[in-house]
Amino acid sequence: KSAPANAASNQPVAPTLSWTTSAGASGYEVCVGLQPSDCSVTGGWVSASGVSYALSGLSYDTTYFWQVRAVNNDGVTLADGGVWWTFTTGNEPAAVAAGRAFSKTLPPHLATGMTTAMLSWTASSGANYYLVCVGTSIGLCDASGGWVNVGNTTSWTVASPLQSATTYWWQVRAVGSGFDIQADDGQWWAFTTANDPNSPLGAFGKSAPTHTATGVATDTLLGWTAATGAQRYTVCVGTQPGLCDVMSHVEVLSPTTSLALANAQAGRTYWWQVWAHDGSGAFLQADAGQWWAFTTANDTGSGPADFQKVVPISGTLVGNSPLLNWTASSGAVGYFVCVGSAWGLCDVANNAATTGLSRALSGLAPGSYWWQVTAVDAEGDTTQADGGVRWQFTVANNLLGANLDNVDTRKEVTPTQVRIGDLVSYTMVLSNSGGVSATVRVSDTLAAALTLVSATPGYAQSGQTLVWENVVVPAGETTVLTITAQVNSNALSNPTVNNSVVISSYDDGEPPIVRNADPVDVEAYRAFLPIVGKPAFAFVPVVVVEP
């Protein structure tokens, strides 16, 4: 084998394999897979034309094994004495990965009262088809009958009838050339079907602990009101709504309407639900299917010490890329960060682990979010910040227009009168007059008459265009970017140099801001010619020859 070299890294997802010739071979066969001899990529040993074979559709950041064998009527001979070679594909370009990211749309996460399951999602760039899974637990596709290929569409309705008063989980995968990704970065969504309107059971609800309660004892009594016609109840407690991984449908006989919480840990958030059953198989969910959540009290005697969240402070307005900070917890070996679109949910940051005291978020859509940090020690004991109280922040809408579109956001140039070969300096001042931080993209395309000399670090250059991504402009402050360029000979045909900067938001729908610098006038060439004249006197050497 010759290329890619053995153990080569950062290879393209459509590489060409090549090898030297084998004397006496009538042909060659190739095998490529994720392990030696599995041929999962090529689907077996496949014939190659000549001494190369083109692959396509490989995944990014993946290691592949490959081998080639020479074939004639007498048999086969493996290359390199039978040793399999490997190569690893490069990381996916960030722009490509961002274009493929997609999200589920309907029904919204934790929807209740569903009678049919029409599911929808946004499109994923480059997807050839989508796979959908619906089940009574995460990863269990019992309602859909496995991962269903729904083609290149962005909606699908579950064909089989769904059971009433039941919570289902669902997910969508986009599959394209070289990729297979899940919606919402792998976060599953849940919905609950409506109670049977013809049920002989009467509606009822949970009572204690109340939804969003904090400081709850790990052995508290879970309570609910009585349901008319109920002979028994079943109780479910889990770490996510719809899961029963803490208490799985524990039975309580009527008329009792309470049950002691069991298997709970201090400093945790739990979700719970109750079902009422009659003697004929009918059942109802409490509160029309809405799950409730509560947080257990910290126990700093066995877990990490108390600590606090710092920013963003609860109730504040922030930009779309906030940085979360908190104080240290004595005894903690790490922290879990939860950010959600509702109290108790972690659908934005799913208990992401970190050993630091901050976590950066990016690209949040306008709206309200709740966040919490949990410290964990070496034994797995946990403590939630601020005694379990979650903080809420709101991502402002139209940050760019509200904060940066003012007269103090400008572009300046000096000098405005130059000659070819002179340097000009551009200063871009991004002024944020708003009360929250703004994160923007700055793009500046130099005129053809300018050659870049230097610029504020952090830019990417393509031709004459310089781009700074994720430029942060703090609330009430300014951020300055500079460019130094030299005037080149292209100015002969364009003696007036104009240059503008485009400031764009990462929020969809916000128009960019354009700021123009004053024009720069380039003076014509000035020629200085030396004057050459005859000398006034001629000096003739005299040679004296002695006899």
PDB file of C-alpha atoms in Angstrom, residues 166-454:
ATOM      1  CA  THR A 166     -48.839   8.034  28.427  1.00  0.00           C
ATOM      2  CA  THR A 167     -45.562   9.938  28.115  1.00  0.00           C
ATOM      3  CA  TYR A 168     -43.559   9.266  24.941  1.00  0.00           C
ATOM      4  CA  TRP A 169     -40.017  10.240  23.978  1.00  0.00           C
ATOM      5  CA  TRP A 170     -38.941  11.025  20.427  1.00  0.00           C
ATOM      6  CA  GLN A 171     -35.889  11.909  18.386  1.00  0.00           C
ATOM      7  CA  VAL A 172     -34.923  12.550  14.753  1.00  0.00           C
ATOM      8  CA  ARG A 173     -31.668  11.727  12.976  1.00  0.00           C
ATOM      9  CA  ALA A 174     -30.499  13.432   9.778  1.00  0.00           C
ATOM     10  CA  VAL A 175     -28.470  11.171   7.511  1.00  0.00           C
ATOM     11  CA  GLY A 176     -26.399  12.473   4.634  1.00  0.00           C
ATOM     12  CA  SER A 177     -23.167  11.787   2.832  1.00  0.00           C
ATOM     13  CA  GLY A 178     -20.667  11.113   5.603  1.00  0.00           C
ATOM     14  CA  PHE A 179     -22.817  12.169   8.557  1.00  0.00           C
ATOM     15  CA  ASP A 180     -25.580  10.918  10.827  1.00  0.00           C
ATOM     16  CA  ILE A 181     -26.574  13.475  13.476  1.00  0.00           C
ATOM     17  CA  GLN A 182     -29.393  13.828  15.980  1.00  0.00           C
ATOM     18  CA  ALA A 183     -31.620  16.851  16.397  1.00  0.00           C
ATOM     19  CA  ASP A 184     -30.998  19.283  19.261  1.00  0.00           C
ATOM     20  CA  ASP A 185     -27.454  17.969  19.821  1.00  0.00           C
ATOM     21  CA  GLY A 186     -28.884  14.622  20.923  1.00  0.00           C
ATOM     22  CA  GLN A 187     -31.514  15.927  23.360  1.00  0.00           C
ATOM     23  CA  TRP A 188     -34.672  13.791  23.303  1.00  0.00           C
ATOM     24  CA  TRP A 189     -38.057  15.483  23.632  1.00  0.00           C
ATOM     25  CA  ALA A 190     -41.149  14.172  25.420  1.00  0.00           C
ATOM     26  CA  PHE A 191     -44.898  14.606  25.021  1.00  0.00           C
ATOM     27  CA  THR A 192     -47.839  13.191  26.960  1.00  0.00           C
ATOM     28  CA  THR A 193     -51.053  11.969  25.404  1.00  0.00           C
ATOM     29  CA  ALA A 194     -54.404  13.163  26.691  1.00  0.00           C
ATOM     30  CA  ASN A 195     -56.376  11.318  29.299  1.00  0.00           C
ATOM     31  CA  ASP A 196     -59.167   9.183  27.867  1.00  0.00           C
ATOM     32  CA  PRO A 197     -62.253  11.478  27.773  1.00  0.00           C
ATOM     33  CA  ASN A 198     -64.488   8.431  28.267  1.00  0.00           C
ATOM     34  CA  SER A 199     -62.599   7.209  31.313  1.00  0.00           C
ATOM     35  CA  PRO A 200     -64.766   6.347  34.327  1.00  0.00           C
ATOM     36  CA  LEU A 201     -62.107   7.959  36.534  1.00  0.00           C
ATOM     37  CA  GLY A 202     -62.390  11.521  37.753  1.00  0.00           C
ATOM     38  CA  ALA A 203     -59.700  14.150  37.159  1.00  0.00           C
ATOM     39  CA  PHE A 204     -57.240  14.696  40.008  1.00  0.00           C
ATOM     40  CA  GLY A 205     -53.959  16.453  40.755  1.00  0.00           C
ATOM     41  CA  LYS A 206     -50.734  16.325  42.689  1.00  0.00           C
ATOM     42  CA  SER A 207     -50.559  18.419  45.850  1.00  0.00           C
ATOM     43  CA  ALA A 208     -47.143  18.221  47.552  1.00  0.00           C
ATOM     44  CA  PRO A 209     -44.353  18.987  47.087  1.00  0.00           C
ATOM     45  CA  THR A 210     -45.536  21.742  44.803  1.00  0.00           C
ATOM     46  CA  HIS A 211     -44.065  22.268  41.360  1.00  0.00           C
ATOM     47  CA  THR A 212     -40.641  24.053  41.531  1.00  0.00           C
ATOM     48  CA  ALA A 213     -40.354  23.477  45.304  1.00  0.00           C
ATOM     49  CA  THR A 214     -36.821  23.605  46.764  1.00  0.00           C
ATOM     50  CA  GLY A 215     -35.318  22.328  49.998  1.00  0.00           C
ATOM     51  CA  VAL A 216     -37.454  19.166  49.921  1.00  0.00           C
ATOM     52  CA  ALA A 217     -36.455  16.333  52.277  1.00  0.00           C
ATOM     53  CA  THR A 218     -35.184  13.153  50.643  1.00  0.00           C
ATOM     54  CA  ASP A 219     -37.900  11.174  52.499  1.00  0.00           C
ATOM     55  CA  THR A 220     -40.748  13.628  51.984  1.00  0.00           C
ATOM     56  CA  LEU A 221     -44.314  12.480  51.450  1.00  0.00           C
ATOM     57  CA  LEU A 222     -45.559  12.770  47.878  1.00  0.00           C
ATOM     58  CA  GLY A 223     -49.233  13.671  47.992  1.00  0.00           C
ATOM     59  CA  TRP A 224     -52.165  14.023  45.579  1.00  0.00           C
ATOM     60  CA  THR A 225     -55.929  14.472  45.617  1.00  0.00           C
ATOM     61  CA  ALA A 226     -58.293  11.520  45.283  1.00  0.00           C
ATOM     62  CA  ALA A 227     -59.607  10.483  41.873  1.00  0.00           C
ATOM     63  CA  THR A 228     -63.242   9.405  41.727  1.00  0.00           C
ATOM     64  CA  GLY A 229     -63.473   5.694  40.931  1.00  0.00           C
ATOM     65  CA  ALA A 230     -59.801   4.973  41.624  1.00  0.00           C
ATOM     66  CA  GLN A 231     -58.942   1.644  43.234  1.00  0.00           C
ATOM     67  CA  ARG A 232     -55.205   2.199  43.194  1.00  0.00           C
ATOM     68  CA  TYR A 233     -52.480   4.681  42.175  1.00  0.00           C
ATOM     69  CA  THR A 234     -49.004   4.265  40.740  1.00  0.00           C
ATOM     70  CA  VAL A 235     -46.225   6.791  41.356  1.00  0.00           C
ATOM     71  CA  CYS A 236     -43.253   7.533  39.142  1.00  0.00           C
ATOM     72  CA  VAL A 237     -40.180   9.630  40.138  1.00  0.00           C
ATOM     73  CA  GLY A 238     -37.283  10.273  37.776  1.00  0.00           C
ATOM     74  CA  THR A 239     -34.342  12.486  36.922  1.00  0.00           C
ATOM     75  CA  GLN A 240     -36.155  13.721  33.809  1.00  0.00           C
ATOM     76  CA  PRO A 241     -39.844  14.222  33.063  1.00  0.00           C
ATOM     77  CA  GLY A 242     -41.222  10.978  31.702  1.00  0.00           C
ATOM     78  CA  LEU A 243     -38.547   8.771  33.234  1.00  0.00           C
ATOM     79  CA  CYS A 244     -39.085   6.427  36.187  1.00  0.00           C
ATOM     80  CA  ASP A 245     -35.449   5.772  37.054  1.00  0.00           C
ATOM     81  CA  VAL A 246     -35.831   6.633  40.783  1.00  0.00           C
ATOM     82  CA  MET A 247     -39.230   5.121  41.638  1.00  0.00           C
ATOM     83  CA  SER A 248     -40.831   3.061  38.879  1.00  0.00           C
ATOM     84  CA  HIS A 249     -44.656   2.931  39.113  1.00  0.00           C
ATOM     85  CA  VAL A 250     -44.812   2.142  42.811  1.00  0.00           C
ATOM     86  CA  GLU A 251     -48.352   1.036  43.686  1.00  0.00           C
ATOM     87  CA  VAL A 252     -50.536   2.702  46.358  1.00  0.00           C
ATOM     88  CA  LEU A 253     -53.971   1.287  47.179  1.00  0.00           C
ATOM     89  CA  SER A 254     -56.958   3.629  47.492  1.00  0.00           C
ATOM     90  CA  PRO A 255     -58.012   5.479  49.592  1.00  0.00           C
ATOM     91  CA  THR A 256     -54.369   6.318  50.464  1.00  0.00           C
ATOM     92  CA  THR A 257     -53.175   9.374  48.488  1.00  0.00           C
ATOM     93  CA  SER A 258     -49.551   9.691  49.584  1.00  0.00           C
ATOM     94  CA  LEU A 259     -46.255   7.833  49.329  1.00  0.00           C
ATOM     95  CA  ALA A 260     -42.859   8.397  50.962  1.00  0.00           C
ATOM     96  CA  LEU A 261     -40.126   9.417  48.533  1.00  0.00           C
ATOM     97  CA  ALA A 262     -37.397   6.766  48.310  1.00  0.00           C
ATOM     98  CA  ASN A 263     -33.986   6.400  46.599  1.00  0.00           C
ATOM     99  CA  ALA A 264     -33.571  10.188  46.375  1.00  0.00           C
ATOM    100  CA  GLN A 265     -30.265  11.973  46.891  1.00  0.00           C
ATOM    101  CA  ALA A 266     -29.614  15.336  48.499  1.00  0.00           C
ATOM    102  CA  GLY A 267     -28.983  18.290  46.210  1.00  0.00           C
ATOM    103  CA  ARG A 268     -30.816  16.881  43.182  1.00  0.00           C
ATOM    104  CA  THR A 269     -33.778  17.810  40.996  1.00  0.00           C
ATOM    105  CA  TYR A 270     -36.496  15.208  40.457  1.00  0.00           C
ATOM    106  CA  TRP A 271     -39.656  14.967  38.350  1.00  0.00           C
ATOM    107  CA  TRP A 272     -42.759  13.036  39.383  1.00  0.00           C
ATOM    108  CA  GLN A 273     -46.195  11.921  38.244  1.00  0.00           C
ATOM    109  CA  VAL A 274     -49.140   9.867  39.552  1.00  0.00           C
ATOM    110  CA  TRP A 275     -51.585   7.585  37.692  1.00  0.00           C
ATOM    111  CA  ALA A 276     -55.055   6.626  38.948  1.00  0.00           C
ATOM    112  CA  HIS A 277     -56.377   3.155  37.997  1.00  0.00           C
ATOM    113  CA  ASP A 278     -59.792   1.579  38.248  1.00  0.00           C
ATOM    114  CA  GLY A 279     -60.570  -2.135  38.240  1.00  0.00           C
ATOM    115  CA  SER A 280     -61.264  -2.415  34.495  1.00  0.00           C
ATOM    116  CA  GLY A 281     -57.893  -1.286  33.135  1.00  0.00           C
ATOM    117  CA  ALA A 282     -58.697   2.402  32.733  1.00  0.00           C
ATOM    118  CA  PHE A 283     -56.146   4.953  34.020  1.00  0.00           C
ATOM    119  CA  LEU A 284     -55.561   8.715  34.162  1.00  0.00           C
ATOM    120  CA  GLN A 285     -52.545  10.941  34.784  1.00  0.00           C
ATOM    121  CA  ALA A 286     -52.646  13.635  37.434  1.00  0.00           C
ATOM    122  CA  ASP A 287     -52.813  17.282  36.298  1.00  0.00           C
ATOM    123  CA  ALA A 288     -53.842  16.238  32.773  1.00  0.00           C
ATOM    124  CA  GLY A 289     -50.382  14.803  32.185  1.00  0.00           C
ATOM    125  CA  GLN A 290     -48.174  17.649  33.437  1.00  0.00           C
ATOM    126  CA  TRP A 291     -45.125  16.448  35.328  1.00  0.00           C
ATOM    127  CA  TRP A 292     -44.009  18.345  38.434  1.00  0.00           C
ATOM    128  CA  ALA A 293     -40.448  18.946  39.625  1.00  0.00           C
ATOM    129  CA  PHE A 294     -38.799  19.634  42.983  1.00  0.00           C
ATOM    130  CA  THR A 295     -35.274  19.958  44.365  1.00  0.00           C
ATOM    131  CA  THR A 296     -34.092  18.091  47.440  1.00  0.00           C
ATOM    132  CA  ALA A 297     -32.284  19.942  50.209  1.00  0.00           C
ATOM    133  CA  ASN A 298     -28.492  20.005  50.262  1.00  0.00           C
ATOM    134  CA  ASP A 299     -26.633  17.883  52.819  1.00  0.00           C
ATOM    135  CA  THR A 300     -23.250  19.561  53.218  1.00  0.00           C
ATOM    136  CA  GLY A 301     -22.381  17.143  55.995  1.00  0.00           C
ATOM    137  CA  SER A 302     -21.817  14.386  53.451  1.00  0.00           C
ATOM    138  CA  GLY A 303     -21.486  16.392  50.233  1.00  0.00           C
ATOM    139  CA  PRO A 304     -19.665  19.474  48.918  1.00  0.00           C
ATOM    140  CA  ALA A 305     -19.981  22.761  50.772  1.00  0.00           C
ATOM    141  CA  ASP A 306     -22.574  25.414  49.980  1.00  0.00           C
ATOM    142  CA  PHE A 307     -21.704  27.771  47.118  1.00  0.00           C
ATOM    143  CA  GLN A 308     -23.400  30.394  44.964  1.00  0.00           C
ATOM    144  CA  LYS A 309     -24.039  31.368  41.387  1.00  0.00           C
ATOM    145  CA  VAL A 310     -22.558  34.756  40.423  1.00  0.00           C
ATOM    146  CA  VAL A 311     -23.683  35.858  36.946  1.00  0.00           C
ATOM    147  CA  PRO A 312     -25.947  36.270  35.155  1.00  0.00           C
ATOM    148  CA  ILE A 313     -27.966  37.413  38.149  1.00  0.00           C
ATOM    149  CA  SER A 314     -31.518  36.157  38.278  1.00  0.00           C
ATOM    150  CA  GLY A 315     -33.933  38.409  36.431  1.00  0.00           C
ATOM    151  CA  THR A 316     -31.331  40.141  34.271  1.00  0.00           C
ATOM    152  CA  LEU A 317     -31.223  40.729  30.520  1.00  0.00           C
ATOM    153  CA  VAL A 318     -28.220  39.213  28.715  1.00  0.00           C
ATOM    154  CA  GLY A 319     -26.803  38.794  25.240  1.00  0.00           C
ATOM    155  CA  ASN A 320     -27.097  35.628  23.181  1.00  0.00           C
ATOM    156  CA  SER A 321     -23.713  34.296  24.355  1.00  0.00           C
ATOM    157  CA  PRO A 322     -23.651  34.684  28.152  1.00  0.00           C
ATOM    158  CA  LEU A 323     -20.857  33.416  30.381  1.00  0.00           C
ATOM    159  CA  LEU A 324     -22.112  31.620  33.497  1.00  0.00           C
ATOM    160  CA  ASN A 325     -19.998  31.998  36.659  1.00  0.00           C
ATOM    161  CA  TRP A 326     -20.194  30.606  40.191  1.00  0.00           C
ATOM    162  CA  THR A 327     -18.097  30.435  43.349  1.00  0.00           C
ATOM    163  CA  ALA A 328     -16.069  27.394  44.371  1.00  0.00           C
ATOM    164  CA  SER A 329     -17.553  24.645  46.535  1.00  0.00           C
ATOM    165  CA  SER A 330     -15.160  23.142  49.080  1.00  0.00           C
ATOM    166  CA  GLY A 331     -14.796  19.407  48.544  1.00  0.00           C
ATOM    167  CA  ALA A 332     -16.076  19.452  44.968  1.00  0.00           C
ATOM    168  CA  VAL A 333     -14.142  17.625  42.248  1.00  0.00           C
ATOM    169  CA  GLY A 334     -16.378  18.971  39.493  1.00  0.00           C
ATOM    170  CA  TYR A 335     -19.618  20.729  38.592  1.00  0.00           C
ATOM    171  CA  PHE A 336     -22.641  19.964  36.463  1.00  0.00           C
ATOM    172  CA  VAL A 337     -24.304  22.841  34.640  1.00  0.00           C
ATOM    173  CA  CYS A 338     -27.996  22.717  33.736  1.00  0.00           C
ATOM    174  CA  VAL A 339     -29.640  25.320  31.485  1.00  0.00           C
ATOM    175  CA  GLY A 340     -33.195  24.886  30.324  1.00  0.00           C
ATOM    176  CA  SER A 341     -36.108  26.569  28.634  1.00  0.00           C
ATOM    177  CA  ALA A 342     -38.286  25.861  31.695  1.00  0.00           C
ATOM    178  CA  TRP A 343     -37.695  25.399  35.416  1.00  0.00           C
ATOM    179  CA  GLY A 344     -35.913  22.112  36.072  1.00  0.00           C
ATOM    180  CA  LEU A 345     -35.192  21.312  32.433  1.00  0.00           C
ATOM    181  CA  CYS A 346     -31.673  20.859  31.055  1.00  0.00           C
ATOM    182  CA  ASP A 347     -32.594  20.982  27.370  1.00  0.00           C
ATOM    183  CA  VAL A 348     -30.070  23.744  26.545  1.00  0.00           C
ATOM    184  CA  ALA A 349     -27.085  22.487  28.560  1.00  0.00           C
ATOM    185  CA  ASN A 350     -27.720  18.928  29.697  1.00  0.00           C
ATOM    186  CA  ASN A 351     -25.829  18.744  32.991  1.00  0.00           C
ATOM    187  CA  ALA A 352     -22.582  19.479  31.175  1.00  0.00           C
ATOM    188  CA  ALA A 353     -19.576  18.538  33.303  1.00  0.00           C
ATOM    189  CA  THR A 354     -16.753  20.964  34.069  1.00  0.00           C
ATOM    190  CA  THR A 355     -13.984  21.346  36.619  1.00  0.00           C
ATOM    191  CA  GLY A 356     -13.884  25.128  36.269  1.00  0.00           C
ATOM    192  CA  LEU A 357     -16.059  27.868  37.706  1.00  0.00           C
ATOM    193  CA  SER A 358     -17.610  29.092  34.457  1.00  0.00           C
ATOM    194  CA  ARG A 359     -19.422  27.871  31.382  1.00  0.00           C
ATOM    195  CA  ALA A 360     -19.819  29.772  28.105  1.00  0.00           C
ATOM    196  CA  LEU A 361     -23.050  29.555  26.150  1.00  0.00           C
ATOM    197  CA  SER A 362     -23.482  30.741  22.567  1.00  0.00           C
ATOM    198  CA  GLY A 363     -26.158  31.367  19.984  1.00  0.00           C
ATOM    199  CA  LEU A 364     -29.126  31.380  22.364  1.00  0.00           C
ATOM    200  CA  ALA A 365     -32.434  32.411  20.849  1.00  0.00           C
ATOM    201  CA  PRO A 366     -34.304  35.319  22.433  1.00  0.00           C
ATOM    202  CA  GLY A 367     -36.357  34.178  25.416  1.00  0.00           C
ATOM    203  CA  SER A 368     -36.135  33.144  29.075  1.00  0.00           C
ATOM    204  CA  TYR A 369     -33.827  30.465  30.482  1.00  0.00           C
ATOM    205  CA  TRP A 370     -33.327  28.895  33.913  1.00  0.00           C
ATOM    206  CA  TRP A 371     -29.922  27.735  35.120  1.00  0.00           C
ATOM    207  CA  GLN A 372     -28.378  25.838  38.003  1.00  0.00           C
ATOM    208  CA  VAL A 373     -24.981  24.422  38.967  1.00  0.00           C
ATOM    209  CA  THR A 374     -24.467  21.243  41.002  1.00  0.00           C
ATOM    210  CA  ALA A 375     -21.192  20.477  42.776  1.00  0.00           C
ATOM    211  CA  VAL A 376     -20.164  16.819  43.084  1.00  0.00           C
ATOM    212  CA  ASP A 377     -17.507  15.253  45.300  1.00  0.00           C
ATOM    213  CA  ALA A 378     -15.373  12.138  44.818  1.00  0.00           C
ATOM    214  CA  GLU A 379     -18.092   9.920  46.362  1.00  0.00           C
ATOM    215  CA  GLY A 380     -20.774  11.237  44.023  1.00  0.00           C
ATOM    216  CA  ASP A 381     -22.568  13.316  46.672  1.00  0.00           C
ATOM    217  CA  THR A 382     -24.056  16.533  45.314  1.00  0.00           C
ATOM    218  CA  THR A 383     -24.852  20.085  46.412  1.00  0.00           C
ATOM    219  CA  GLN A 384     -26.822  22.593  44.365  1.00  0.00           C
ATOM    220  CA  ALA A 385     -25.864  26.271  44.267  1.00  0.00           C
ATOM    221  CA  ASP A 386     -27.945  28.742  46.295  1.00  0.00           C
ATOM    222  CA  GLY A 387     -29.670  25.989  48.224  1.00  0.00           C
ATOM    223  CA  GLY A 388     -31.306  24.656  45.069  1.00  0.00           C
ATOM    224  CA  VAL A 389     -32.871  27.931  43.904  1.00  0.00           C
ATOM    225  CA  ARG A 390     -32.648  28.247  40.135  1.00  0.00           C
ATOM    226  CA  TRP A 391     -31.878  31.580  38.510  1.00  0.00           C
ATOM    227  CA  GLN A 392     -33.573  32.933  35.416  1.00  0.00           C
ATOM    228  CA  PHE A 393     -32.131  35.190  32.721  1.00  0.00           C
ATOM    229  CA  THR A 394     -33.609  36.548  29.505  1.00  0.00           C
ATOM    230  CA  VAL A 395     -31.826  36.783  26.170  1.00  0.00           C
ATOM    231  CA  ALA A 396     -32.760  40.105  24.621  1.00  0.00           C
ATOM    232  CA  ASN A 397     -34.179  40.361  21.133  1.00  0.00           C
ATOM    233  CA  ASN A 398     -32.595  42.555  18.451  1.00  0.00           C
ATOM    234  CA  LEU A 399     -29.450  43.146  20.489  1.00  0.00           C
ATOM    235  CA  LEU A 400     -27.522  44.409  17.497  1.00  0.00           C
ATOM    236  CA  GLY A 401     -29.970  47.098  16.442  1.00  0.00           C
ATOM    237  CA  ALA A 402     -30.768  48.179  19.990  1.00  0.00           C
ATOM    238  CA  ASN A 403     -27.210  48.336  21.257  1.00  0.00           C
ATOM    239  CA  LEU A 404     -24.839  49.049  18.383  1.00  0.00           C
ATOM    240  CA  ASP A 405     -26.813  50.977  15.779  1.00  0.00           C
ATOM    241  CA  ASN A 406     -25.880  54.418  17.065  1.00  0.00           C
ATOM    242  CA  VAL A 407     -23.678  57.282  15.912  1.00  0.00           C
ATOM    243  CA  ASP A 408     -20.796  56.170  18.128  1.00  0.00           C
ATOM    244  CA  THR A 409     -20.380  52.951  16.136  1.00  0.00           C
ATOM    245  CA  ARG A 410     -18.143  54.224  13.364  1.00  0.00           C
ATOM    246  CA  LYS A 411     -15.147  53.679  11.077  1.00  0.00           C
ATOM    247  CA  GLU A 412     -12.328  56.206  10.868  1.00  0.00           C
ATOM    248  CA  VAL A 413      -9.273  56.494   8.605  1.00  0.00           C
ATOM    249  CA  THR A 414      -6.056  58.473   8.772  1.00  0.00           C
ATOM    250  CA  PRO A 415      -4.549  60.077   6.759  1.00  0.00           C
ATOM    251  CA  THR A 416      -7.003  60.958   3.994  1.00  0.00           C
ATOM    252  CA  GLN A 417      -4.318  62.321   1.598  1.00  0.00           C
ATOM    253  CA  VAL A 418      -1.637  59.803   0.601  1.00  0.00           C
ATOM    254  CA  ARG A 419       0.759  58.758  -2.121  1.00  0.00           C
ATOM    255  CA  ILE A 420       1.371  55.279  -3.471  1.00  0.00           C
ATOM    256  CA  GLY A 421       3.456  53.363  -0.944  1.00  0.00           C
ATOM    257  CA  ASP A 422       2.070  55.258   2.060  1.00  0.00           C
ATOM    258  CA  LEU A 423       0.306  53.546   4.969  1.00  0.00           C
ATOM    259  CA  VAL A 424      -3.279  54.203   6.017  1.00  0.00           C
ATOM    260  CA  SER A 425      -4.855  53.181   9.351  1.00  0.00           C
ATOM    261  CA  TYR A 426      -8.518  52.242   9.774  1.00  0.00           C
ATOM    262  CA  THR A 427     -10.113  52.241  13.228  1.00  0.00           C
ATOM    263  CA  MET A 428     -13.458  50.509  13.775  1.00  0.00           C
ATOM    264  CA  VAL A 429     -15.227  51.560  16.991  1.00  0.00           C
ATOM    265  CA  LEU A 430     -18.083  49.307  18.092  1.00  0.00           C
ATOM    266  CA  SER A 431     -20.070  51.225  20.698  1.00  0.00           C
ATOM    267  CA  ASN A 432     -22.670  49.429  22.796  1.00  0.00           C
ATOM    268  CA  SER A 433     -25.147  51.891  24.299  1.00  0.00           C
ATOM    269  CA  GLY A 434     -27.417  49.121  25.600  1.00  0.00           C
ATOM    270  CA  GLY A 435     -27.615  47.481  28.990  1.00  0.00           C
ATOM    271  CA  VAL A 436     -26.487  44.002  27.912  1.00  0.00           C
ATOM    272  CA  SER A 437     -23.425  42.605  26.192  1.00  0.00           C
ATOM    273  CA  ALA A 438     -23.558  42.092  22.418  1.00  0.00           C
ATOM    274  CA  THR A 439     -21.657  39.504  20.373  1.00  0.00           C
ATOM    275  CA  VAL A 440     -21.203  40.322  16.695  1.00  0.00           C
ATOM    276  CA  ARG A 441     -19.384  39.376  13.501  1.00  0.00           C
ATOM    277  CA  VAL A 442     -17.248  42.058  11.889  1.00  0.00           C
ATOM    278  CA  SER A 443     -16.365  41.883   8.185  1.00  0.00           C
ATOM    279  CA  ASP A 444     -14.127  44.341   6.345  1.00  0.00           C
ATOM    280  CA  THR A 445     -13.208  44.019   2.661  1.00  0.00           C
ATOM    281  CA  LEU A 446     -10.203  46.127   1.665  1.00  0.00           C
ATOM    282  CA  ALA A 447     -10.293  48.016  -1.610  1.00  0.00           C
ATOM    283  CA  ALA A 448      -8.075  46.637  -4.399  1.00  0.00           C
ATOM    284  CA  ALA A 449      -5.779  49.639  -3.960  1.00  0.00           C
ATOM    285  CA  LEU A 450      -4.869  48.497  -0.433  1.00  0.00           C
ATOM    286  CA  THR A 451      -2.491  45.746   0.699  1.00  0.00           C
ATOM    287  CA  LEU A 452      -2.906  44.473   4.258  1.00  0.00           C
ATOM    288  CA  VAL A 453       0.035  45.135   6.584  1.00  0.00           C
ATOM    289  CA  SER A 454      -1.430  44.292  10.012  1.00  0.00           C
TER     290      SER A 454
END
